[in-house]
Coordinates of C-alpha atoms in Angstrom, one line a residue:
Chain A
X353 CA 97.6 179.4 175.1
X354 CA 98.9 182.8 174.4
X355 CA 96.6 185.3 172.5
X356 CA 97.3 185.7 168.8
X357 CA 98.2 188.5 166.7
X358 CA 94.5 189.0 165.2
X359 CA 93.3 191.3 167.8
X360 CA 93.8 195.0 166.8
X361 CA 96.1 196.0 169.5
X362 CA 98.4 193.2 168.4
X363 CA 98.5 194.0 164.8
X364 CA 101.7 194.9 163.0
X365 CA 102.2 198.4 161.7
X366 CA 101.9 197.2 158.2
X367 CA 98.5 195.7 159.0
X368 CA 97.2 198.7 160.8
X369 CA 98.5 201.0 158.2
X370 CA 96.8 199.1 155.5
X371 CA 93.5 199.4 157.2
X372 CA 94.3 203.2 157.9
X373 CA 95.2 203.9 154.4
X374 CA 92.2 202.2 153.0
X375 CA 90.0 204.3 155.5
X376 CA 88.6 200.9 157.1
X377 CA 90.2 202.0 160.5
X378 CA 89.9 205.4 161.8
X379 CA 93.2 207.0 163.5
X380 CA 90.8 208.5 166.1
X381 CA 89.2 205.1 166.9
X382 CA 92.6 203.3 167.0
X383 CA 94.1 206.0 169.5
X384 CA 90.9 205.7 171.6
X385 CA 91.3 202.0 171.6
X386 CA 94.9 202.1 172.7
X387 CA 94.2 204.9 175.3
X388 CA 91.4 202.9 176.8
X389 CA 93.6 199.7 176.9
X390 CA 96.6 201.7 178.4
X391 CA 94.3 203.3 181.0
X392 CA 93.1 200.0 182.0
X393 CA 96.2 197.7 181.7
X394 CA 99.1 200.3 181.9
X395 CA 99.0 200.5 185.8
X396 CA 99.0 196.8 186.0
X397 CA 102.5 196.7 184.5
X398 CA 103.8 200.2 185.6
X399 CA 104.1 200.7 182.0
X400 CA 103.8 204.4 181.7
X401 CA 105.2 207.5 183.2
X402 CA 102.1 209.3 181.8
X403 CA 99.5 209.0 179.1
X404 CA 99.0 211.9 176.8
X405 CA 95.3 211.6 175.8
X406 CA 94.8 215.2 174.7
X407 CA 97.8 215.2 172.6
X408 CA 97.0 211.7 171.3
X409 CA 93.4 212.7 170.3
X410 CA 94.5 216.0 168.7
X411 CA 97.3 214.2 166.4
X412 CA 94.8 211.5 165.7
X413 CA 92.0 213.8 164.5
X414 CA 94.7 215.7 162.4
X415 CA 95.6 212.4 160.7
X416 CA 92.1 211.4 160.3
X417 CA 91.4 214.7 158.5
X418 CA 94.5 214.6 156.3
X419 CA 93.8 211.1 155.1
X420 CA 90.2 211.8 154.5
X421 CA 91.6 214.7 152.2
X422 CA 93.5 212.2 150.5
X423 CA 97.0 213.1 152.0
X424 CA 98.4 210.0 153.3
X425 CA 101.8 210.4 154.7
X426 CA 103.0 206.8 155.2
X427 CA 103.0 203.7 157.2
X428 CA 103.2 205.5 160.6
X429 CA 100.4 207.9 159.6
X430 CA 97.7 207.6 162.6
X431 CA 99.8 204.9 164.3
X432 CA 99.9 205.2 168.1
X433 CA 103.1 204.8 169.9
X434 CA 104.8 205.6 173.4
X435 CA 108.1 207.2 173.9
X436 CA 110.4 206.4 176.5
X437 CA 110.3 209.2 179.3
X438 CA 113.9 210.5 178.6
X439 CA 112.7 212.0 175.3
X440 CA 111.7 215.8 175.6
X441 CA 108.0 216.4 174.9
X442 CA 107.3 220.0 174.7
X443 CA 105.0 221.3 177.6
X444 CA 104.8 218.2 179.5
X445 CA 107.0 216.5 182.2
X446 CA 109.8 214.4 181.2
X447 CA 110.9 212.9 184.3
X448 CA 113.9 210.5 183.1
X449 CA 112.5 208.1 185.3
X450 CA 113.9 209.8 188.5
X451 CA 112.7 211.6 191.4
X452 CA 115.0 214.9 191.2
X453 CA 113.7 215.3 187.7
X454 CA 109.9 214.6 188.4
X455 CA 108.8 218.1 187.6
X456 CA 111.2 218.8 184.6
X457 CA 109.4 220.3 181.7
X458 CA 111.1 221.0 178.4
X459 CA 109.8 223.7 175.9
X460 CA 110.8 221.9 172.9
X461 CA 110.5 218.1 171.4
X462 CA 113.3 215.6 171.0
X463 CA 114.3 215.1 167.4
X464 CA 112.7 211.7 167.5
X465 CA 109.3 213.1 168.6
X466 CA 109.7 215.6 165.8
X467 CA 110.4 212.9 163.2
X468 CA 107.4 210.9 164.3
X469 CA 105.1 213.9 164.5
X470 CA 106.1 214.6 160.8
X471 CA 105.1 211.3 159.6
X472 CA 101.9 211.6 161.4
X473 CA 102.6 209.0 164.2
X474 CA 100.4 209.6 167.5
X475 CA 101.8 209.9 170.8
X476 CA 99.8 208.3 173.4
X477 CA 102.1 208.3 176.2
X478 CA 105.5 208.4 178.0
X479 CA 106.8 204.9 178.8
X480 CA 108.2 204.3 182.2
X481 CA 111.8 203.6 182.4
X482 CA 114.8 202.9 185.0
X483 CA 115.9 206.1 186.6
X484 CA 118.3 207.9 184.7
X485 CA 118.4 204.9 182.3
X486 CA 120.3 203.0 184.9
X487 CA 123.3 205.3 184.6
X488 CA 124.0 205.6 188.1
X489 CA 123.9 201.8 188.8
X490 CA 121.0 200.0 189.9
X491 CA 120.4 196.5 191.5
X492 CA 116.6 196.2 191.7
X493 CA 113.5 196.4 189.3
X494 CA 112.2 199.0 191.6
X495 CA 114.7 201.7 190.5
X496 CA 112.2 203.7 188.7
X497 CA 110.1 206.7 189.8
X498 CA 107.3 204.7 188.3
X499 CA 107.9 201.6 190.4
X500 CA 109.0 198.1 189.1
X501 CA 107.7 197.6 185.6
X502 CA 106.0 194.1 185.4
X503 CA 106.3 191.9 182.5
X504 CA 103.2 191.2 180.7
X505 CA 104.2 187.5 180.3
X506 CA 104.2 187.0 184.0
X507 CA 103.7 189.9 186.4
X508 CA 105.9 188.3 189.0
X509 CA 108.8 189.0 186.5
X510 CA 110.6 192.1 185.4
X511 CA 110.6 193.6 181.9
X512 CA 114.4 194.3 182.2
X513 CA 115.7 197.8 181.6
X514 CA 116.4 200.5 181.3
X515 CA 113.5 200.7 178.6
X516 CA 111.3 198.9 181.0
X517 CA 108.0 200.6 180.1
X518 CA 108.7 200.5 176.5
X519 CA 108.9 196.7 176.5
X520 CA 105.7 196.4 178.8
X521 CA 103.8 198.7 176.4
X522 CA 104.6 196.6 173.2
X523 CA 104.2 193.2 174.8
X524 CA 100.7 194.2 176.2
X525 CA 99.6 195.6 173.1
X526 CA 99.1 199.3 174.6
X527 CA 100.6 201.0 171.7
X528 CA 101.6 199.8 168.1
X529 CA 105.2 200.5 169.0
X530 CA 107.4 202.3 171.4
X531 CA 110.7 204.0 171.2
X532 CA 113.5 203.0 173.4
X533 CA 117.2 203.9 174.2
X534 CA 120.2 201.8 174.7
X535 CA 123.7 202.6 176.0
X536 CA 124.3 199.1 176.8
X537 CA 121.5 196.4 176.6
X538 CA 118.7 198.7 177.3
X539 CA 116.7 198.0 174.0
X540 CA 117.7 194.2 173.4
X541 CA 117.1 193.3 177.1
X542 CA 113.7 194.3 177.4
X543 CA 113.0 193.3 173.9
X544 CA 114.1 189.7 174.9
X545 CA 112.3 189.6 178.3
X546 CA 109.2 190.9 176.8
X547 CA 109.2 188.8 173.6
X548 CA 109.3 191.8 171.3
X549 CA 111.3 192.9 168.4
X550 CA 113.8 195.7 169.2
X551 CA 116.3 197.6 166.9
X552 CA 119.3 199.1 168.3
X553 CA 120.4 201.3 165.5
X554 CA 124.2 201.9 164.5
X555 CA 125.5 204.7 166.7
X556 CA 124.8 208.1 165.3
X557 CA 122.0 207.1 162.8
X558 CA 119.3 208.5 165.0
X559 CA 119.7 211.9 166.5
X560 CA 119.6 212.2 170.3
X561 CA 118.8 215.9 170.3
X562 CA 116.3 216.4 173.3
X563 CA 117.2 212.9 174.7
X564 CA 118.6 212.6 178.2
X565 CA 122.4 212.1 177.8
X566 CA 124.0 209.3 179.7
X567 CA 126.9 208.4 177.9
X568 CA 127.6 210.4 174.9
X569 CA 129.6 207.9 173.0
X570 CA 127.4 205.1 173.6
X571 CA 123.7 206.3 173.6
X572 CA 121.4 205.1 170.8
X573 CA 117.7 205.5 170.3
X574 CA 115.6 202.8 168.5
X575 CA 112.2 201.3 168.0
X576 CA 110.6 198.3 169.9
X577 CA 108.0 196.7 167.8
X578 CA 106.0 193.6 167.1
X579 CA 108.2 192.5 164.1
X580 CA 111.6 193.4 162.6
X581 CA 109.6 194.8 159.7
X582 CA 107.9 197.3 161.9
X583 CA 111.3 198.3 163.2
X584 CA 112.4 199.0 159.8
X585 CA 109.5 201.3 159.2
X586 CA 109.9 203.3 162.4
X587 CA 113.7 203.4 161.9
X588 CA 113.3 204.9 158.5
X589 CA 111.1 207.6 159.9
X590 CA 113.6 208.4 162.8
X591 CA 117.0 208.0 161.1
X592 CA 118.9 210.9 159.8
X593 CA 121.7 213.5 160.4
X594 CA 121.1 216.2 162.8
X595 CA 123.4 219.2 163.3
X596 CA 122.1 219.4 166.8
X597 CA 123.6 216.1 167.8
X598 CA 127.2 215.9 166.9
X599 CA 127.3 212.3 167.3
X600 CA 125.3 211.7 164.2
X601 CA 126.8 210.3 161.2
X602 CA 126.6 212.3 157.8
X603 CA 123.7 212.8 155.9
X604 CA 124.2 210.0 153.4
X605 CA 125.0 207.3 156.1
X606 CA 122.5 208.4 158.5
X607 CA 119.4 208.0 156.4
X608 CA 117.6 204.8 156.0
X609 CA 115.2 203.8 153.3
X610 CA 113.2 200.6 153.7
X611 CA 111.0 199.0 151.1
X612 CA 108.5 196.4 152.3
X613 CA 108.9 194.6 149.0
X614 CA 112.5 194.1 149.6
X615 CA 113.7 190.8 148.1
X616 CA 115.1 189.0 151.1
X617 CA 117.0 186.7 148.9
X618 CA 118.7 189.4 146.8
X619 CA 121.3 189.8 149.4
X620 CA 122.7 186.4 150.6
X621 CA 123.9 186.8 154.2
X622 CA 126.9 185.3 155.8
X623 CA 125.8 184.3 159.2
X624 CA 128.2 183.6 162.0
X625 CA 126.7 181.8 164.9
X626 CA 128.6 182.8 168.3
X627 CA 129.8 180.1 170.4
X628 CA 131.2 182.3 173.2
X629 CA 128.7 185.2 173.5
X630 CA 127.7 183.8 177.0
X631 CA 129.8 182.0 179.6
X632 CA 126.8 180.3 181.0
X633 CA 123.3 179.8 179.5
X634 CA 120.2 178.6 181.4
X635 CA 119.3 175.3 180.2
X636 CA 115.9 176.4 178.9
X637 CA 117.4 179.1 176.9
X638 CA 120.0 176.6 175.7
X639 CA 117.3 174.4 174.3
X640 CA 115.4 177.2 172.7
X641 CA 118.5 178.7 171.0
X642 CA 119.6 175.4 169.7
X643 CA 116.3 175.1 167.9
X644 CA 116.9 178.7 166.6
X645 CA 120.3 177.7 165.5
X646 CA 119.0 175.0 163.3
X647 CA 116.5 177.2 161.8
X648 CA 119.1 179.8 161.1
X649 CA 121.2 177.1 159.5
X650 CA 118.4 176.0 157.4
X651 CA 117.5 179.6 156.3
X652 CA 121.0 180.9 155.6
X653 CA 123.3 178.5 153.7
X654 CA 126.8 178.4 154.9
X655 CA 126.2 179.5 158.6
X656 CA 129.1 178.9 160.6
X657 CA 130.1 178.7 164.2
X658 CA 132.5 181.5 165.0
X659 CA 133.9 183.3 168.2
X660 CA 134.2 186.9 169.3
X661 CA 137.8 188.1 170.1
X662 CA 138.7 188.0 173.5
X663 CA 140.0 191.0 175.5
X664 CA 139.0 193.5 178.3
X665 CA 136.0 194.9 176.3
X666 CA 133.4 194.5 179.1
X667 CA 135.8 196.4 181.4
X668 CA 136.5 199.0 178.9
X669 CA 132.8 199.6 178.3
X670 CA 132.0 199.5 182.0
X671 CA 134.6 202.2 182.4
X672 CA 133.5 204.3 179.5
X673 CA 130.0 204.2 180.9
X674 CA 130.9 205.1 184.5
X675 CA 133.1 207.9 183.5
X676 CA 130.7 209.4 180.8
X677 CA 127.7 209.0 183.1
X678 CA 129.5 210.7 186.0
X679 CA 130.1 213.5 183.6
X680 CA 126.6 213.7 182.4
X681 CA 125.3 214.0 186.0
X682 CA 128.1 215.9 187.7
X683 CA 125.7 218.3 189.3
X684 CA 123.3 215.9 190.5
X685 CA 126.2 213.9 192.2
X686 CA 127.9 217.0 193.7
X687 CA 124.5 218.4 195.0
X688 CA 124.0 215.3 196.8
X689 CA 120.4 214.8 195.2
X690 CA 121.4 211.4 194.1
X691 CA 120.4 210.4 197.4
X692 CA 116.7 210.9 196.0
X693 CA 117.2 208.0 193.5
X694 CA 115.3 204.9 194.6
X695 CA 118.1 202.4 194.2
X696 CA 120.7 202.1 196.9
X697 CA 123.4 201.7 194.5
X698 CA 122.4 204.5 192.4
X699 CA 122.5 206.7 195.4
X700 CA 126.3 206.3 195.8
X701 CA 127.9 204.8 192.6
X702 CA 128.3 208.4 191.0
X703 CA 130.5 209.4 193.9
X704 CA 132.9 206.3 192.9
X705 CA 132.8 207.0 189.2
X706 CA 133.7 210.6 189.7
X707 CA 137.0 209.6 191.0
X708 CA 138.1 207.5 188.0
X709 CA 141.3 208.8 186.4
X710 CA 141.3 210.5 183.0
X711 CA 144.4 208.7 181.7
X712 CA 142.4 205.4 182.5
X713 CA 139.5 206.5 180.4
X714 CA 141.8 207.4 177.4
X715 CA 143.2 203.8 177.9
X716 CA 139.7 202.4 177.6
X717 CA 139.0 204.6 174.6
X718 CA 142.4 203.3 173.0
X719 CA 141.1 199.7 173.7
X720 CA 137.8 200.6 171.9
X721 CA 139.7 201.7 168.8
X722 CA 141.6 198.3 168.7
X723 CA 138.4 196.5 169.3
X724 CA 136.9 198.2 166.3
X725 CA 139.6 197.2 164.0
X726 CA 139.4 193.6 165.4
X727 CA 135.7 193.5 164.8
X728 CA 136.2 195.0 161.2
X729 CA 138.1 191.9 160.5
X730 CA 135.4 189.4 161.7
X731 CA 132.9 191.3 159.5
X732 CA 135.1 190.7 156.6
X733 CA 134.0 187.2 156.9
X734 CA 130.5 187.6 158.2
X735 CA 127.7 190.0 157.5
X736 CA 125.5 189.1 160.8
X737 CA 126.5 187.6 164.2
X738 CA 123.9 185.8 165.9
X739 CA 123.6 184.6 169.5
X740 CA 120.9 184.4 172.1
X741 CA 120.1 187.9 173.2
X742 CA 120.5 187.0 176.9
X743 CA 121.5 183.7 178.7
X744 CA 118.3 184.0 180.9
X745 CA 114.6 184.9 180.7
X746 CA 112.7 187.6 182.6
X747 CA 114.1 187.6 186.2
X748 CA 111.8 187.7 189.3
X749 CA 110.8 191.3 190.2
X750 CA 112.8 191.3 193.4
X751 CA 115.9 189.6 192.1
X752 CA 119.3 191.4 192.4
X753 CA 120.3 192.2 189.1
X754 CA 123.9 191.9 190.0
X755 CA 123.3 188.2 190.5
X756 CA 121.3 187.8 187.3
X757 CA 123.8 189.3 185.0
X758 CA 127.0 188.2 186.9
X759 CA 128.1 186.2 183.9
X760 CA 129.2 189.2 182.0
X761 CA 128.1 190.3 178.5
X762 CA 131.0 190.5 176.1
X763 CA 128.6 190.5 173.0
X764 CA 126.7 193.6 174.3
X765 CA 129.9 195.3 175.2
X766 CA 131.4 194.8 171.9
X767 CA 128.3 195.7 169.9
X768 CA 127.9 199.0 172.0
X769 CA 131.6 200.0 172.2
X770 CA 131.7 199.7 168.2
X771 CA 128.4 201.2 167.8
X772 CA 127.0 198.1 165.9
X773 CA 123.3 197.7 165.0
X774 CA 121.5 195.0 166.8
X775 CA 117.8 193.4 166.4
X776 CA 116.5 191.1 169.1
X777 CA 113.4 189.0 168.1
X778 CA 111.8 186.3 170.0
X779 CA 112.8 182.8 169.2
X780 CA 111.0 180.6 171.3
X781 CA 109.4 180.0 174.7
X782 CA 110.5 178.1 178.0
X783 CA 108.3 175.6 179.7
X784 CA 107.0 178.5 181.9
X785 CA 105.9 180.4 178.9
X786 CA 108.6 183.0 179.0
X787 CA 110.1 184.4 175.8
X788 CA 113.7 184.0 174.8
X789 CA 115.4 186.4 172.4
X790 CA 117.9 186.0 169.5
X791 CA 120.1 188.8 168.7
X792 CA 121.2 189.7 165.1
X793 CA 124.2 192.1 165.1
X794 CA 126.1 193.6 161.9
X795 CA 128.9 196.0 161.4
X796 CA 128.2 199.8 161.8
X797 CA 126.1 201.2 159.1
X798 CA 124.7 197.8 158.0
X799 CA 121.3 198.1 159.8
X800 CA 119.8 196.5 156.8
X801 CA 121.7 193.2 157.2
X802 CA 120.2 192.7 160.8
X803 CA 116.8 193.7 159.5
X804 CA 116.9 191.4 156.6
X805 CA 118.3 188.5 158.8
X806 CA 115.7 189.1 161.5
X807 CA 112.8 189.4 159.0
X808 CA 113.7 186.2 157.2
X809 CA 113.9 184.4 160.5
X810 CA 110.4 185.9 161.3
X811 CA 109.0 184.8 157.9
X812 CA 109.8 181.3 158.8
X813 CA 108.8 181.3 162.6
X814 CA 105.7 182.7 164.4
X815 CA 107.1 183.5 168.0
X816 CA 106.5 187.2 167.2
X817 CA 102.8 186.5 166.7
X818 CA 102.5 185.3 170.1
X819 CA 101.2 187.4 172.8
X820 CA 100.6 187.2 176.5
X821 CA 96.9 186.4 177.5
X822 CA 95.9 189.4 179.8
Chain B
X870 CA 165.7 195.9 195.7
X871 CA 162.7 197.4 197.3
X872 CA 162.6 201.3 197.3
X873 CA 161.5 202.6 200.7
X874 CA 161.6 206.2 199.4
X875 CA 158.3 208.0 199.2
X876 CA 157.3 209.8 196.2
X877 CA 155.6 213.0 196.2
X878 CA 152.5 211.3 195.1
X879 CA 152.8 208.9 198.0
X880 CA 153.3 211.5 200.3
X881 CA 150.2 213.5 199.0
X882 CA 148.1 210.3 199.2
X883 CA 149.3 209.7 202.9
X884 CA 148.3 213.4 203.7
X885 CA 144.8 212.8 202.2
X886 CA 144.4 209.6 204.0
X887 CA 145.3 211.3 207.3
X888 CA 143.0 214.3 206.7
X889 CA 140.1 212.2 205.7
X890 CA 140.5 209.9 208.8
X891 CA 137.7 211.6 210.7
X892 CA 135.0 210.8 207.9
X893 CA 135.8 207.1 207.7
X894 CA 133.3 204.8 209.6
X895 CA 134.3 204.2 213.1
X896 CA 134.7 200.4 212.2
X897 CA 137.3 201.0 209.5
X898 CA 139.4 203.4 211.8
X899 CA 139.6 200.5 214.4
X900 CA 140.8 198.1 211.9
X901 CA 142.8 199.3 208.8
X902 CA 142.1 196.1 206.8
X903 CA 138.3 196.3 207.4
X904 CA 137.5 198.3 204.1
X905 CA 138.9 195.5 201.9
X906 CA 137.5 192.9 204.2
X907 CA 134.2 194.4 204.0
X908 CA 134.5 194.6 200.3
X909 CA 135.3 190.9 200.3
X910 CA 132.2 190.1 202.3
X911 CA 130.2 191.5 199.5
X912 CA 132.1 189.9 196.9
X913 CA 133.1 186.6 198.6
X914 CA 134.6 185.1 195.5
X915 CA 136.8 187.9 194.5
X916 CA 140.5 187.6 195.4
X917 CA 142.1 190.2 197.4
X918 CA 143.7 193.0 195.4
X919 CA 147.5 193.4 195.1
X920 CA 148.8 195.7 197.7
X921 CA 149.6 198.7 195.3
X922 CA 146.1 198.4 193.8
X923 CA 144.4 198.3 197.3
X924 CA 146.3 201.4 198.2
X925 CA 145.0 203.0 195.1
X926 CA 141.4 202.0 195.7
X927 CA 141.8 203.0 199.6
X928 CA 142.9 206.5 198.3
X929 CA 139.9 207.1 195.9
X930 CA 137.7 205.8 198.8
X931 CA 139.3 208.3 201.1
X932 CA 139.0 211.1 198.6
X933 CA 135.4 210.4 198.3
X934 CA 134.8 210.4 202.0
X935 CA 136.9 213.6 202.5
X936 CA 134.4 215.3 199.9
X937 CA 131.1 213.7 200.6
X938 CA 131.5 211.7 204.0
X939 CA 129.0 214.0 205.9
X940 CA 126.2 212.9 203.8
X941 CA 126.9 209.3 203.8
X942 CA 125.8 206.6 206.2
X943 CA 128.2 204.1 207.7
X944 CA 126.9 201.6 205.3
X945 CA 127.3 203.7 202.2
X946 CA 130.9 204.4 203.2
X947 CA 131.4 200.5 203.4
X948 CA 129.6 200.0 200.1
X949 CA 131.9 202.7 198.5
X950 CA 134.9 200.9 199.7
X951 CA 133.5 197.8 198.0
X952 CA 132.7 199.6 194.7
X953 CA 136.1 201.3 194.6
X954 CA 137.7 197.8 195.0
X955 CA 135.5 196.5 192.3
X956 CA 136.4 199.5 190.0
X957 CA 140.2 198.8 190.8
X958 CA 140.0 195.2 189.6
X959 CA 138.7 196.6 186.2
X960 CA 141.4 199.4 186.1
X961 CA 144.0 196.7 186.6
X962 CA 142.7 194.6 183.7
X963 CA 142.5 197.7 181.4
X964 CA 145.9 198.7 182.4
X965 CA 147.5 195.5 181.7
X966 CA 146.2 195.5 178.2
X967 CA 149.0 196.5 175.8
X968 CA 148.4 199.7 173.9
X969 CA 151.0 201.5 171.8
X970 CA 151.9 205.1 171.9
X971 CA 150.4 205.6 168.4
X972 CA 147.1 203.9 169.1
X973 CA 144.4 206.6 168.8
X974 CA 141.7 206.7 171.5
X975 CA 138.2 206.8 170.0
X976 CA 137.8 210.2 171.7
X977 CA 134.4 210.5 169.9
X978 CA 133.1 207.3 168.7
X979 CA 132.9 207.1 164.9
X980 CA 131.6 203.7 163.6
X981 CA 133.9 202.1 161.1
X982 CA 131.7 202.1 158.1
X983 CA 132.5 200.5 154.9
X984 CA 132.1 203.5 152.6
X985 CA 134.5 205.3 154.9
X986 CA 137.6 203.0 154.5
X987 CA 139.9 204.2 152.2
X988 CA 140.0 202.0 148.8
X989 CA 142.8 199.7 148.6
X990 CA 145.5 200.8 146.0
X991 CA 144.7 198.8 142.7
X992 CA 147.8 199.9 140.8
X993 CA 151.1 200.0 142.8
X994 CA 152.8 202.0 140.2
X995 CA 150.2 204.7 140.5
X996 CA 150.5 204.8 144.3
X997 CA 154.2 205.2 144.2
X998 CA 153.8 208.0 141.8
X999 CA 151.6 209.8 144.0
X1000 CA 154.2 210.1 146.6
X1001 CA 157.0 212.7 146.5
X1002 CA 160.1 211.4 144.9
X1003 CA 162.5 212.2 147.6
X1004 CA 160.0 211.5 150.6
X1005 CA 161.7 209.8 153.6
X1006 CA 160.1 206.4 154.2
X1007 CA 157.2 206.8 156.5
X1008 CA 157.5 205.2 159.9
X1009 CA 155.8 201.8 160.2
X1010 CA 152.4 202.5 161.9
X1011 CA 152.6 200.9 165.4
X1012 CA 150.5 197.8 165.7
X1013 CA 148.5 196.9 168.7
X1014 CA 150.0 193.7 170.5
X1015 CA 146.8 192.1 171.1

């Protein structure tokens, strides 16, 4: 039987925050609890690039003093978290998961780290990740400076990437939440494989200042948590316009306010269940997702089956990723230091991507614009589109990723090409006790819709309360 | 009627191929068909590329080998040929998709947000008075054929 969420390290942010605010739980004790657990269990999963105990205790003590003085900053005050190791943290290594950057140290914090410090969150470590967030291509889970991230539900399985450590951290209860990033699938895939709730915000709502740039027109930063509700809390702390990131949307469209007392029925959502999100679905995932479909139909009146428009969306997304990534790592490729990457594909794919013609890149961007308009029409009928996050469950650690994901990912391509928000939550388990994810996607800017939909789903299910027995 | 003339681009490509020949794995040199054959070995279900596409993919491979061949193993060179072929398949699909001259590229992704859309005109008369009286009719916006 899986563990329950009654243990301190599996409590949701809202529950931890209530205890901290009422002074029943000390931020210092909480930080020590998570640090001890991370030291003990982190290596088992290759979850961390590094722990930051000194910083964590300093921040936790500051939080404790402030709260004792009556200055409570809000629901993240004193809450321990981990940040993917591509977010700059002043004065300590930020490795981007890759050997050529193993000793890289920034003298400033990423915007997300700043935001979380401002609300009193406690950074306990930098989460491991796939090298360069997978931008150079990779075939194996071992494509990481920290080694293969092992799934807390089954350590013979992978967590998915590229926010591999973030998934392991949250699933194993090593921190209350983690920050991940997604260019194409890197938040929702680990969330699905690890049975956690992960929010990929609308493109441009969270500043990427101080984050490794992979693909400037696709990179997003978002929270990975225990619940959709927690995702909303963290998102409201990190969302906002930033003049240092030209990709951020204007002030009034970037900011996000979340009220936990939100009446979920106040906004009836029109749900479209996608029947062509995946070409082939694993029979066990199919079984679980059928049950989830029935739940969705029960919860949202008028849920209808629908389909995504067909077109070369995956090709366009792949092409844009390839070209932008080659531009981001031009110096690394030209210097030959790509040979230091772990993955044999990552060592050479940059050379191929550098040769792609600019006119074809523009063709892909034209197709992207056409797709945006097509999807705008879809969202005239539906508020939220829903489908299994992935057609498979966590893959074996030594599996070749090219074989696992050979069936394509049109939903992921469309969502990321258009900058749509997505929230993946666990919706069941296979007979081998591996989690299955359900993905909610809305139009750009309507992050609230995916939060409401996922929150409603979680209020009527308990999959998010199940945790691996460690 | 087939055109046997070489364009300047074709000529340049052939020169590039010739100049890069020393960087190509020996196995490829002995059999000019081996690069695509090797690629098919890695992707057994992929159909062969059309000849023009294969030429383009090979030219990109040779360009890479000309620049970086000295730092690549034979296995990596063969793998690069396979990746170039795979990229070419994507390119062919992208190019086949119909876009119009007036379709804008999403040069910097701007998500389409509800509040940014122009409000639909509610009063046709008001809309028409907003235009200059003698304005020439605006050309119809090109629509994507998709």
